[in-house]
Amino acid sequence: MPKNSGKQQNPNPSPSLSLRERLDGNELDLSLSGLSEVPARELAALPKATNLDMSCNCIIMLPPEFCNLTHLIKLDLSKNQLQELPSDFGRLVNLQHLDLYNNKLTNLPVSFAQLKNLKWLDLKGNPLDPLLEKVAGDCLDEKQCKLSAANVLRYMKTIQSEQDREKQRRLQVERELEKRRESEMRAKEARERELRKREKMEEKERRRKEYDAQKLQRFNQPKEEKPIGTLEKPAFSSSPSSSQKGHLFHQVLLKVLLFLLLGTVITVVMCRRTDFPHEQLCSAVNHLYEDTLHALRGNEILQRILRSIPFP
């Protein structure tokens, strides 16, 4: 029996005819309507239309919004120009009957495996991939169409599992690569830190050696012999300070005074104890001695000091 037999044909439907007026119970017949685009939004407003017939039109593709029609149970898209189904076609989880006869499909989306309620499928008349065509088989009677649905679902689940495994494998490889990159980055950062640390230590050691060399040079510089004829004075023979000059002057003056005092004492002793008391020099010394004793006789301390001198 040819498809769409017994249906009321309406090859030139009125553009003003609304979809609601075409709804008959739970069936919406849009076949032979010259459709090139699917009115997905209008169909979404008719959740009662669980059986949708859009066969014998010029539909090339289904819009992504078509996958929102999750209320669909039976869908007839036979004798159109479909080249592929939306990637989210598997969202039509309530779909039980799907007719894709005589389109231009070569493959099915992986999400097709999610149509767990699918019981009837017709893929005849499509340029299918040879393996998919073999799995789908014929759909010449009810039994074959049910078997086609079961085989295709099983096949698509296998493909989905393989893709999931491949995706997991790629994710694992990416994670391993990311871990390796992180490990290499940490190792690189550690090497850079170690290099900076070594450079700092080398720089510190270099400055320490320079400091020790300069210190040793300053220590050894006074012992170095100057070339003959040089006019440069040693670093240690710089001009003495005023305090050093004063100290030297006091030392010299003290030595002179001590020398004069010693000479005076010796002269007085000789003039008093020898046979020269009447000599002119001794006479002057004796007179000076007597005058000094007379002048200092009132000073008891000086008297004691003078008495301690063993003069006759």
Short mmCIF file of N, CA, C and O in Angstrom, two decimals, residues 43 46 50 52 56 71 147 160 180 184 225 234 243 245 275 289:
data_model
loop_
_atom_site.label_atom_id
_atom_site.label_comp_id
_atom_site.label_asym_id
_atom_site.label_seq_id
_atom_site.Cartn_x
_atom_site.Cartn_y
_atom_site.Cartn_z
N LEU A 43 4.82 24.43 16.16
CA LEU A 43 4.58 23.05 16.58
C LEU A 43 4.75 22.89 18.09
O LEU A 43 4.06 22.09 18.73
N LEU A 46 1.73 23.27 20.21
CA LEU A 46 0.69 22.24 20.11
C LEU A 46 1.18 20.94 20.75
O LEU A 46 1.52 19.97 20.05
N THR A 50 0.91 14.71 19.12
CA THR A 50 1.97 13.71 19.35
C THR A 50 2.30 12.92 18.10
O THR A 50 3.37 12.31 18.03
N LEU A 52 2.94 13.48 14.20
CA LEU A 52 3.21 14.54 13.23
C LEU A 52 3.61 13.92 11.90
O LEU A 52 4.58 13.15 11.83
N CYS A 56 6.46 14.01 2.17
CA CYS A 56 6.21 14.56 0.82
C CYS A 56 6.27 16.08 0.82
O CYS A 56 5.36 16.77 0.33
N HIS A 71 7.32 15.98 23.01
CA HIS A 71 6.03 15.30 23.16
C HIS A 71 5.72 14.36 21.99
O HIS A 71 4.78 13.58 22.04
N LEU A 147 12.73 -4.66 13.94
CA LEU A 147 14.09 -5.16 14.04
C LEU A 147 15.10 -4.11 13.63
O LEU A 147 16.18 -3.99 14.23
N GLN A 160 28.27 5.40 20.34
CA GLN A 160 28.30 6.38 21.44
C GLN A 160 29.29 5.95 22.53
O GLN A 160 30.05 6.79 23.04
N ARG A 180 52.05 17.00 33.06
CA ARG A 180 53.45 17.03 32.62
C ARG A 180 53.92 18.47 32.43
O ARG A 180 55.03 18.83 32.83
N GLU A 184 56.83 20.14 34.47
CA GLU A 184 57.97 20.78 33.79
C GLU A 184 58.09 22.24 34.19
O GLU A 184 59.20 22.75 34.36
N GLU A 225 108.26 49.00 50.07
CA GLU A 225 109.35 49.94 49.85
C GLU A 225 109.05 50.83 48.66
O GLU A 225 108.63 50.34 47.62
N PRO A 234 105.37 58.06 52.93
CA PRO A 234 104.57 56.89 53.33
C PRO A 234 103.25 57.35 53.94
O PRO A 234 103.14 58.44 54.49
N SER A 243 98.23 68.06 68.62
CA SER A 243 98.35 67.42 69.94
C SER A 243 99.66 66.64 70.03
O SER A 243 100.32 66.66 71.08
N LYS A 245 102.41 67.36 68.35
CA LYS A 245 103.47 68.37 68.44
C LYS A 245 103.62 68.89 69.86
O LYS A 245 104.73 69.05 70.39
N ASP A 275 137.40 72.20 96.76
CA ASP A 275 138.32 73.27 97.14
C ASP A 275 138.16 74.50 96.29
O ASP A 275 139.07 75.34 96.21
N TYR A 289 122.86 80.40 95.81
CA TYR A 289 122.28 79.37 96.67
C TYR A 289 121.81 79.97 97.98
O TYR A 289 120.70 79.66 98.46
#
